[in-house]
CSV table of C-alpha atoms in Angstrom, one decimal:
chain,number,residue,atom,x,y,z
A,15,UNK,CA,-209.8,-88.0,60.0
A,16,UNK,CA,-208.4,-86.1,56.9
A,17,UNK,CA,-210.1,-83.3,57.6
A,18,UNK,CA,-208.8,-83.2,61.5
A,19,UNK,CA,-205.4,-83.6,59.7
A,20,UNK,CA,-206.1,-80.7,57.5
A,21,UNK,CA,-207.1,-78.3,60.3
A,22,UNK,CA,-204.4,-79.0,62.1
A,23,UNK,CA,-202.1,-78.2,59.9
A,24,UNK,CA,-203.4,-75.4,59.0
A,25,UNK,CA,-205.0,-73.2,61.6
A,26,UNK,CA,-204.2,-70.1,63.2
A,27,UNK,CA,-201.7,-70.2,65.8
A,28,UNK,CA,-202.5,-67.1,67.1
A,29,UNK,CA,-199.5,-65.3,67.1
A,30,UNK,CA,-197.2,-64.2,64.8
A,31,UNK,CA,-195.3,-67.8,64.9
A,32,UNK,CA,-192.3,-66.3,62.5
A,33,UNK,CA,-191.4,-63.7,64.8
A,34,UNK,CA,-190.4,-66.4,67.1
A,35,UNK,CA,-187.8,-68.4,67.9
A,36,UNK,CA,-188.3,-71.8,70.0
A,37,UNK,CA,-186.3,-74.3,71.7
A,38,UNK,CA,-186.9,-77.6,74.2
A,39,UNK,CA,-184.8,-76.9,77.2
A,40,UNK,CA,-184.0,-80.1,79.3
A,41,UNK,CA,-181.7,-79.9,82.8
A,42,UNK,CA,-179.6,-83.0,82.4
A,43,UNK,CA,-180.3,-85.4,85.0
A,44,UNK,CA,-176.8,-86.9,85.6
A,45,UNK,CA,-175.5,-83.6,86.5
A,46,UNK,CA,-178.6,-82.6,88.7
A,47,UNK,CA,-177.9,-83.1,92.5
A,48,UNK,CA,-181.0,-83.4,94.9
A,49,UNK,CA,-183.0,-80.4,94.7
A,50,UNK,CA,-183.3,-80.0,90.9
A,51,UNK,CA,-186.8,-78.0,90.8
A,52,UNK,CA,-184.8,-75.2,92.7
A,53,UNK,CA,-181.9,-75.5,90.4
A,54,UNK,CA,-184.0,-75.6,87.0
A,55,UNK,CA,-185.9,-72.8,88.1
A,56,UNK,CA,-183.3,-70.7,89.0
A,57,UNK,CA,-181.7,-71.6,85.6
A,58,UNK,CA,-184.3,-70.9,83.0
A,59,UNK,CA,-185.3,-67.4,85.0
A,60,UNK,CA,-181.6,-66.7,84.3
A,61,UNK,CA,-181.8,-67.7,80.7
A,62,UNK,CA,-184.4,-65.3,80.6
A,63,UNK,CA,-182.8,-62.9,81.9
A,64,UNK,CA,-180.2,-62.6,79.7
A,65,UNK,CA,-181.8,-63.4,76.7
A,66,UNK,CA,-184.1,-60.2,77.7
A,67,UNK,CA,-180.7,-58.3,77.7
A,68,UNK,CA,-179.7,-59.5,74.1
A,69,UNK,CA,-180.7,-56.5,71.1
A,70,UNK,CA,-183.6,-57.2,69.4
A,71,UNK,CA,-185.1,-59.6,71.9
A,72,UNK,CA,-188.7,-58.6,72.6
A,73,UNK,CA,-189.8,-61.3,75.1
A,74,UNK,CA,-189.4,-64.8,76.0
A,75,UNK,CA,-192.2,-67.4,77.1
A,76,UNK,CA,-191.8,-70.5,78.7
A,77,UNK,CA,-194.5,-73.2,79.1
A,78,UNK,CA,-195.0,-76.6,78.9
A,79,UNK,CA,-196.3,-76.3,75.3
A,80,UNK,CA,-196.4,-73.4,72.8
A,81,UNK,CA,-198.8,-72.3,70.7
A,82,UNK,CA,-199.2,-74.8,67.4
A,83,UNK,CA,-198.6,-77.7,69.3
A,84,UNK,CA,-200.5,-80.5,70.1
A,85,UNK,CA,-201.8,-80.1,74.1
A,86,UNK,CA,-202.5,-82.7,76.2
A,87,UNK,CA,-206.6,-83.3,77.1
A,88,UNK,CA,-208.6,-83.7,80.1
A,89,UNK,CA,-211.6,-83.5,81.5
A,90,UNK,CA,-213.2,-81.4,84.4
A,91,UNK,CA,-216.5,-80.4,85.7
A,92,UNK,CA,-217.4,-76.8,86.5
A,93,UNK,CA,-218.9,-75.9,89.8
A,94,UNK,CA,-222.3,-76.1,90.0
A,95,UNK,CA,-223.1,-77.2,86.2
A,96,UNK,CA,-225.6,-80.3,86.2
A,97,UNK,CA,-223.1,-82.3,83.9
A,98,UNK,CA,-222.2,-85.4,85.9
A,99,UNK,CA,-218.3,-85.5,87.0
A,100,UNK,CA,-217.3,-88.7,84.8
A,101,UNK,CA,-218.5,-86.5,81.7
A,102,UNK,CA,-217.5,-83.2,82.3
A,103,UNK,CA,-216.1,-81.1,79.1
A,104,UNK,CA,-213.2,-82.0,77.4
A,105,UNK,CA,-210.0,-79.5,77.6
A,106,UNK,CA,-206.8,-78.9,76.2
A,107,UNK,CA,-204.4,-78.2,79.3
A,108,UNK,CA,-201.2,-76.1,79.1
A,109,UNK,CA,-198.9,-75.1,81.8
A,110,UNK,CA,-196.5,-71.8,81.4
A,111,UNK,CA,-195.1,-68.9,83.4
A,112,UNK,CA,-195.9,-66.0,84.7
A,113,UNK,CA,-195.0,-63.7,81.7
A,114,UNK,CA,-195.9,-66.4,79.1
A,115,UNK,CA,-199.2,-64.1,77.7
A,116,UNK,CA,-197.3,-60.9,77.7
A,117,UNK,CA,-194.3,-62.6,75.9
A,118,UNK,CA,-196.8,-63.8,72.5
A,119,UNK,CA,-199.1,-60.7,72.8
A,120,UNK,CA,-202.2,-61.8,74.1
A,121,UNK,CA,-202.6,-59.4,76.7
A,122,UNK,CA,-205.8,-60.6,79.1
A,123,UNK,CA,-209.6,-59.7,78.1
A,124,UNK,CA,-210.6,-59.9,82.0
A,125,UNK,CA,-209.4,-60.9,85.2
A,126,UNK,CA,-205.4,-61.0,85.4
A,127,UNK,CA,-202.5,-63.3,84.8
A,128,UNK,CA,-200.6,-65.4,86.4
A,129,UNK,CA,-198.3,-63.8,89.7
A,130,UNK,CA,-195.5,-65.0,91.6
A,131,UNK,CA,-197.6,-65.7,94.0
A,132,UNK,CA,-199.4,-68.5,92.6
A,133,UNK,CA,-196.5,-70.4,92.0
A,134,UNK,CA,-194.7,-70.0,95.1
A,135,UNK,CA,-197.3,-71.1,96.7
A,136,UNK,CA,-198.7,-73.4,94.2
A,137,UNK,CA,-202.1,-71.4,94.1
A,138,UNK,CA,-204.9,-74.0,92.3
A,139,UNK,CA,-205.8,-71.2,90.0
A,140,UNK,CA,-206.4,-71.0,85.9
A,141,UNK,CA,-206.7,-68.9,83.1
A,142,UNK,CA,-209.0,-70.0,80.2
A,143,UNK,CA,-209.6,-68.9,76.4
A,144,UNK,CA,-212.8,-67.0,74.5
A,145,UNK,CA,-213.4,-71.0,73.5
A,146,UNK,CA,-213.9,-72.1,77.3
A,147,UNK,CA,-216.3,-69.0,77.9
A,148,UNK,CA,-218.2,-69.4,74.4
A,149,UNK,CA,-218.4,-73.3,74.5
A,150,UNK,CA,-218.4,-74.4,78.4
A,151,UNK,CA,-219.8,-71.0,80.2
A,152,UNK,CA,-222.2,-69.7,77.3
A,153,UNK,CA,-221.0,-66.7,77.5
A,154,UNK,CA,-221.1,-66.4,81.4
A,155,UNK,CA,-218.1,-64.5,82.8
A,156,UNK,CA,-215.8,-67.0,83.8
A,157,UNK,CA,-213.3,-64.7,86.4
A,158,UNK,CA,-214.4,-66.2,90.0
A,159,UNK,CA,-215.9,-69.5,88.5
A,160,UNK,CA,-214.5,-72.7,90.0
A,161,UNK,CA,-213.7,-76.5,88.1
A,162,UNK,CA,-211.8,-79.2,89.1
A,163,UNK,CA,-210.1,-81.8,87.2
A,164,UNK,CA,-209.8,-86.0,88.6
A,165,UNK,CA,-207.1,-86.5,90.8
A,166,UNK,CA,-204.0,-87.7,88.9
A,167,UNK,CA,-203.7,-90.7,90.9
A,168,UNK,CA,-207.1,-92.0,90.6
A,169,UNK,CA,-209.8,-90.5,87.5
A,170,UNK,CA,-212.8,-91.7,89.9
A,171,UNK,CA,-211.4,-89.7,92.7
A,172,UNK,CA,-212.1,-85.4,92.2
A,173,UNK,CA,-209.1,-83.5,92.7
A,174,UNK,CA,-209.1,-79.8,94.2
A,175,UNK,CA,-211.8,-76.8,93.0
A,176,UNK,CA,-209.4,-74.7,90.5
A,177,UNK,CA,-210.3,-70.8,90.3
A,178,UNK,CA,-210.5,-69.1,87.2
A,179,UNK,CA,-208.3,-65.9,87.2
A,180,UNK,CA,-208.2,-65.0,84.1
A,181,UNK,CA,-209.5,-65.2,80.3
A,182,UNK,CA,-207.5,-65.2,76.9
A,183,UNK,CA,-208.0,-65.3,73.5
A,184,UNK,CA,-207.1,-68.6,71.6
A,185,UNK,CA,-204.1,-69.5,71.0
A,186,UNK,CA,-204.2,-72.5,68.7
A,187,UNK,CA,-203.7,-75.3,71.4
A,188,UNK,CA,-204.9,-78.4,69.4
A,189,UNK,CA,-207.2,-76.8,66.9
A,190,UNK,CA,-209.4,-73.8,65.5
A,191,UNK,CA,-211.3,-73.2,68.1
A,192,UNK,CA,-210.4,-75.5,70.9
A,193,UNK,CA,-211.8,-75.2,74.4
A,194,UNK,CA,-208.2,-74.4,76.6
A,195,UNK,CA,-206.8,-74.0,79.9
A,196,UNK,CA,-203.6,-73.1,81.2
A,197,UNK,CA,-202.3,-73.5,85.1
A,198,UNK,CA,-199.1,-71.8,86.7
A,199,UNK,CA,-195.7,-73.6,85.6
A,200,UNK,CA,-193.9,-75.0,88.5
A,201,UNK,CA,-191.6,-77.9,87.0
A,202,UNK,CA,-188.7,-76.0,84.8
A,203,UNK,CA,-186.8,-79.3,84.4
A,204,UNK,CA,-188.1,-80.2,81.2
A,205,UNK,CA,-189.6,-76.9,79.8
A,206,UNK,CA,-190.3,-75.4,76.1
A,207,UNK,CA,-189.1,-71.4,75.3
A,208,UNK,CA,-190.1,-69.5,72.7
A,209,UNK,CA,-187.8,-66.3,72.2
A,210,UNK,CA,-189.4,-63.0,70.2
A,211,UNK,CA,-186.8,-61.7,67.9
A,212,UNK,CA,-187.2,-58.2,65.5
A,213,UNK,CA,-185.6,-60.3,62.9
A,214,UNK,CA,-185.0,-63.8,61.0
A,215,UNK,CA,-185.2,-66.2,64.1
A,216,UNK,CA,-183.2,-68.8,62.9
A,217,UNK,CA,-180.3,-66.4,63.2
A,218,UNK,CA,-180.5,-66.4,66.8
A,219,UNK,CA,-180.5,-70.2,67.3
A,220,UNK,CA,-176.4,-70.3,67.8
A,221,UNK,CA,-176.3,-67.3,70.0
A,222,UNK,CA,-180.0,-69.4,72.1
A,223,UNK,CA,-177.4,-71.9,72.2
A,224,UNK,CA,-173.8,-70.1,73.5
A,225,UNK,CA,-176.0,-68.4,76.4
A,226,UNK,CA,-177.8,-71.3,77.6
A,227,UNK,CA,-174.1,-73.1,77.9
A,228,UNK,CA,-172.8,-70.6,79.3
A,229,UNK,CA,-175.5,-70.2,82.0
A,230,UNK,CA,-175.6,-74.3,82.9
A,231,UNK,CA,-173.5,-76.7,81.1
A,232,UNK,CA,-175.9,-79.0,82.2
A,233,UNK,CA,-179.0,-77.7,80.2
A,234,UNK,CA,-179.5,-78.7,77.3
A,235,UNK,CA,-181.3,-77.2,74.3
A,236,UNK,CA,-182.9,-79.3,71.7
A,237,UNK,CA,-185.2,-78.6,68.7
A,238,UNK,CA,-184.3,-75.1,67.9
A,239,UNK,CA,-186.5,-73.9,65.5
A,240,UNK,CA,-188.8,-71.4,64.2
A,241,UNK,CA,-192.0,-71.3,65.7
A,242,UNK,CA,-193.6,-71.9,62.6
A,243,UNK,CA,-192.4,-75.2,62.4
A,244,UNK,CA,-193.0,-76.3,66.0
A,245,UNK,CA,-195.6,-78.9,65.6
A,246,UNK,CA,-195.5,-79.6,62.2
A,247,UNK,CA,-193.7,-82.9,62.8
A,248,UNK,CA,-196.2,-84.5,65.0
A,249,UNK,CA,-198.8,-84.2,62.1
A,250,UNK,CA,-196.4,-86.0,59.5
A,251,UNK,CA,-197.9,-89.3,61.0
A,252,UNK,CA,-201.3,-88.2,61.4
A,253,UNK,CA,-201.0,-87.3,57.5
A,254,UNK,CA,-199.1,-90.7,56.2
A,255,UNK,CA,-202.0,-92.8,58.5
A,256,UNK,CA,-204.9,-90.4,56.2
A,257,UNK,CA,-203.6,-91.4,53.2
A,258,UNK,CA,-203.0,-95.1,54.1
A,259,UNK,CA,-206.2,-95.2,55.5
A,260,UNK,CA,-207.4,-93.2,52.0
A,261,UNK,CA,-205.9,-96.0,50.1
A,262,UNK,CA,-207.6,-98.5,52.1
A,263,UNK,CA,-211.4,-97.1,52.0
A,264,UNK,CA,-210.0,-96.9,47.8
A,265,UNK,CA,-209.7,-100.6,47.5
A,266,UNK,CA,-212.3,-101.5,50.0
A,267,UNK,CA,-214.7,-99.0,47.8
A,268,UNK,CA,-213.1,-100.8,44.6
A,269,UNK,CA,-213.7,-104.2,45.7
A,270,UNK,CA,-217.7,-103.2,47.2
A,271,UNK,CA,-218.2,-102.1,43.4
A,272,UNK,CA,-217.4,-105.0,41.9
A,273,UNK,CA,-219.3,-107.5,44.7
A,274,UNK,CA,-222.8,-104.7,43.9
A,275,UNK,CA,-222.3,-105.5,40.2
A,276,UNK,CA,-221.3,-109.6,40.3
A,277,UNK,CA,-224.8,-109.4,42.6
A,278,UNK,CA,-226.8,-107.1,40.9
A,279,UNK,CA,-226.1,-109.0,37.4
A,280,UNK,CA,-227.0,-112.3,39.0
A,281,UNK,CA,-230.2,-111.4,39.8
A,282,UNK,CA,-230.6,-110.2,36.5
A,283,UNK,CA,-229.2,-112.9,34.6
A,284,UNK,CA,-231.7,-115.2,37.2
A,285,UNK,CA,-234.3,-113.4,35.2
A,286,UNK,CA,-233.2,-113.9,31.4
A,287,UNK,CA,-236.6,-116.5,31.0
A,288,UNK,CA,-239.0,-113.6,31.9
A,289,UNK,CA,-237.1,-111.0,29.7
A,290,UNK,CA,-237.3,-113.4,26.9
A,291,UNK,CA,-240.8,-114.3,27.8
A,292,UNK,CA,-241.4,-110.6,27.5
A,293,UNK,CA,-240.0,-109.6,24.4
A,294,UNK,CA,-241.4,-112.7,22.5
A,295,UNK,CA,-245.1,-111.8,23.5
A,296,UNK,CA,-244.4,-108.1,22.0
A,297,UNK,CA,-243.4,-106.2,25.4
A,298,UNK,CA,-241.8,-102.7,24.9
A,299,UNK,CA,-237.9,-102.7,25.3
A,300,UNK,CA,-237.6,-99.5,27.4
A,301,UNK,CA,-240.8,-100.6,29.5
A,302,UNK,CA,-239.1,-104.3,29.9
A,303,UNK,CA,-235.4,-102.5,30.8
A,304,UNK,CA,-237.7,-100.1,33.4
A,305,UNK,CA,-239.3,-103.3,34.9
A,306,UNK,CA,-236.0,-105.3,35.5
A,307,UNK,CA,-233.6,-102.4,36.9
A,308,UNK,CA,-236.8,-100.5,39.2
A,309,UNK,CA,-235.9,-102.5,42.0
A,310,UNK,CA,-232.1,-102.9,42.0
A,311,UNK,CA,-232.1,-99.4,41.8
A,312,UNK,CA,-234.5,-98.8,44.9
A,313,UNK,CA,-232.1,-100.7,46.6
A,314,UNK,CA,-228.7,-98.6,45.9
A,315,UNK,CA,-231.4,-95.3,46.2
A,316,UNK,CA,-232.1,-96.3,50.0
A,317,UNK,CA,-228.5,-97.1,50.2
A,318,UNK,CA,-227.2,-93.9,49.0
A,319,UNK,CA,-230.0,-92.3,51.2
A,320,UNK,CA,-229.2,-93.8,54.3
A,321,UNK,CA,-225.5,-93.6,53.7
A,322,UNK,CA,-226.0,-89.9,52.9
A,323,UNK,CA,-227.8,-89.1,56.5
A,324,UNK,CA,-225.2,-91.3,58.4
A,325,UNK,CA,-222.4,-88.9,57.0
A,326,UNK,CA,-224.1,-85.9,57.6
A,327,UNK,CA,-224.6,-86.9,61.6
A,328,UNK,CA,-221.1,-88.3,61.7
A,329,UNK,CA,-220.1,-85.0,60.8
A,330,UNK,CA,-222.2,-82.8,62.9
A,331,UNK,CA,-221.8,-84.9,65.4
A,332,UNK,CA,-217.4,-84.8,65.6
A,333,UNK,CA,-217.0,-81.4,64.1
A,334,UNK,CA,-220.3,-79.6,65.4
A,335,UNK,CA,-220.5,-78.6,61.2
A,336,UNK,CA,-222.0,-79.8,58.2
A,337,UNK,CA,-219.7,-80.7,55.2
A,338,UNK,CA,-217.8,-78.4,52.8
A,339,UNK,CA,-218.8,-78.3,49.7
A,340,UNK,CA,-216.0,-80.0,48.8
A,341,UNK,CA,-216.6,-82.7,51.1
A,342,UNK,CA,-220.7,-83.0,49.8
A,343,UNK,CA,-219.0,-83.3,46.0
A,344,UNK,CA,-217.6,-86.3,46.9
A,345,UNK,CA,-220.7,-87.5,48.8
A,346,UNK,CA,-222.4,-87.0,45.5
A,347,UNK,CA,-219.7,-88.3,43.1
A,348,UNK,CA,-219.8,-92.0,45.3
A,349,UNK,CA,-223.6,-91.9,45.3
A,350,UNK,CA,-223.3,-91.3,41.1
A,351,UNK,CA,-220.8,-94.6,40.8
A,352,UNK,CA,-222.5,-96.5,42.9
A,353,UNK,CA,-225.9,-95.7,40.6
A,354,UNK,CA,-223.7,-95.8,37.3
A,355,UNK,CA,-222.6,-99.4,38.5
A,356,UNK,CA,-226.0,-100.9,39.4
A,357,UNK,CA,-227.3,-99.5,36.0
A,358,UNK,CA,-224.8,-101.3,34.0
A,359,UNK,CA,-225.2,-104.4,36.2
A,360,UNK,CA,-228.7,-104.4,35.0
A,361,UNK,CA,-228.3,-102.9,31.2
A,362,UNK,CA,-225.5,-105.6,29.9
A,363,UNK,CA,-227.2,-108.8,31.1
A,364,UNK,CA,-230.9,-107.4,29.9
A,365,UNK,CA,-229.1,-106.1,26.4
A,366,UNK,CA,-227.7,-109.8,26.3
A,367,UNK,CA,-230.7,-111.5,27.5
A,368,UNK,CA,-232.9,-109.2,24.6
A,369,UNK,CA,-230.4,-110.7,21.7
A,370,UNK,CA,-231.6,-114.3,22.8
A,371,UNK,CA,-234.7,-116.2,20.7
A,372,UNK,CA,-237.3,-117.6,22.8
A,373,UNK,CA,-236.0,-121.1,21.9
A,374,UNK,CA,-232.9,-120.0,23.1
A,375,UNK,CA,-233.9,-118.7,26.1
A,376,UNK,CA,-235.6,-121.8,26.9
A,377,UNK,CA,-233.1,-123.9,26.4
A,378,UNK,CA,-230.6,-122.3,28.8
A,379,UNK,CA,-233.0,-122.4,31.1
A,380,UNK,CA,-234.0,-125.7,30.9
């Protein structure tokens, strides 16, 4: 989970994020008459507009989501793949305009972007990353290839066969190298806008401001901020639950320690007759030390073993990796506690139990 965190955090957006610029945009619903879809449209494309006209203004993009943020997930089938429908691959979905690409620099590796077209006349068509093509195609040219998503109404009911139009390069939708798709924006009520500026972005947020009143009173513009920053917020909880949870697994590793030693120097203790037995007919200390702590510490060995290969599938298994280095250091550093605690809940009993006479011993035993 930390390490999700982590990543998040701190992967590549794809763009140059402090070049930009961005801004929630939201057509206030007590001023909005029947007909608001028209309306909104026709005011963010004249936001746009103007904003294109401002100096130093390079391009604006509107979507859904930007680039950094957190995207919502689904799952499709492709046509013709053998995976059944209720598996399917899962996706991060995005839904911006027609000049979102050109407006962040990711000009298309094949097929085309988004037109007019597809919007007017609500065209099921998409345009994918390299991830999709890598991960869900294999490499297999995705322009021309058809999925389909569940119907929003009802996940055990298949909605329309969606065209592929078009491939990108990642953009950083919800991690490193996570499989996207984007689909034509036709709801402007509620929309996200990230302006590119040739300077310091946050010197533009008055002027985002005075233009967008002055084209609708009614819209309103929220979270202006650096692109950069979009995003970081949602991770703020995501970080406080790690390190609760870190503190958690701390005590919960604290409190196993001390329930292996209280057990492992029981069943030592249990045997202070034999040691004494031992020692008084001549045995060897190391050899009588050896004897008693051999099968305790077969017992944390198999432990640590098995742990070991459970962490190493849990990891290839959620992020298709092995562990860092980092990550294998602490792996190693638990398995040397863990052995450093069984040894001693073996040594100080037996070094107690070796002090004892024979009478003694029998007569605590007896």
């Amino acid at each position: 989970f930390y390490r999700w965190v982590v990543a998040g955090q701190t992967r590549d957006v794809g763009v140059l994020a402090q070049e930009y610029l961005s801004a929630r945009l939201a057509l206030d619903p007590t001023d909005a008459p029947a007909g608001v879809d028209a309306r909104a449209t026709a005011t963010i494309e004249e936001l746009r507009r103007q904003l294109l006209a401002e100096p130093g203004v390079r391009g604006v993009a509107v979507g859904d989501r930007l680039p950094g943020m957190t995207h919502p997930r689904g799952r499709f089938e492709v046509e013709g793949d053998d995976a059944p429908p209720a598996y399917g691959y899962p996706v991060a979905i995005a839904s911006v305009d027609t000049d979102f690409f050109d407006a962040v620099g990711a000009r298309m590796l094949s097929g085309r972007a988004f037109r007019a077209t597809d919007i007017a006349t609500r065209r099921d068509v998409a345009i994918v990353n390299v991830s999709f093509v890598d991960r869900v195609l294999h490499g297999r040219s995705a322009v021309g290839q058809r999925i389909r998503v569940p119907a929003l109404n009802n996940e055990q009911q298949p909605g329309p066969w969606i065209e592929i139009v078009g491939v990108v390069r990642d953009l950083g939708v919800a991690g490193a190298d996570e499989v996207g798709l984007y689909r034509p924006l036709t709801d402007y009520s509620s929309v996200r806008m990230a302006v590119r500026l040739g300077g310091t972005p946050e010197g533009f947020a008055n002027r985002l401001r005075a233009i967008a009143s002055n084209v609708e009173p009614a819209l309103r513009v929220h979270d202006v901020t650096p692109l950069n920053g979009v995003g970081i917020d949602q991770w703020v909880e995501s970080q406080y639950m790690s390190r609760l949870l870190a503190t958690l697994s701390g005590i919960a590793l604290l409190l196993s320690l001390m329930a292996i030693y209280a057990v492992m120097s029981f069943t030592v203790v249990q045997r202070t007759r034999e040691i004494g037995t031992r020692m008084a007919l001549g045995g060897d200390r190391r050899r009588v030390i050896a004897a008693i702590a051999r099968r305790p510490l077969m017992q944390i060995g198999l432990g640590i073993t098995a742990g070991g290969t459970l962490v190493v599938v849990a990891f290839v298994g959620m992020f298709e990796s092995t562990p860092t280095p980092l990550e294998a250091g602490m792996v190693a550093v638990y398995a040397a506690l863990m052995t450093t605690v069984c040894l001693s809940a073996c040594i100080v009993p037996v070094r107690r139990a070796l002090r004892l006479e024979l009478s003694q011993v029998l007569r605590a035993d007896g």
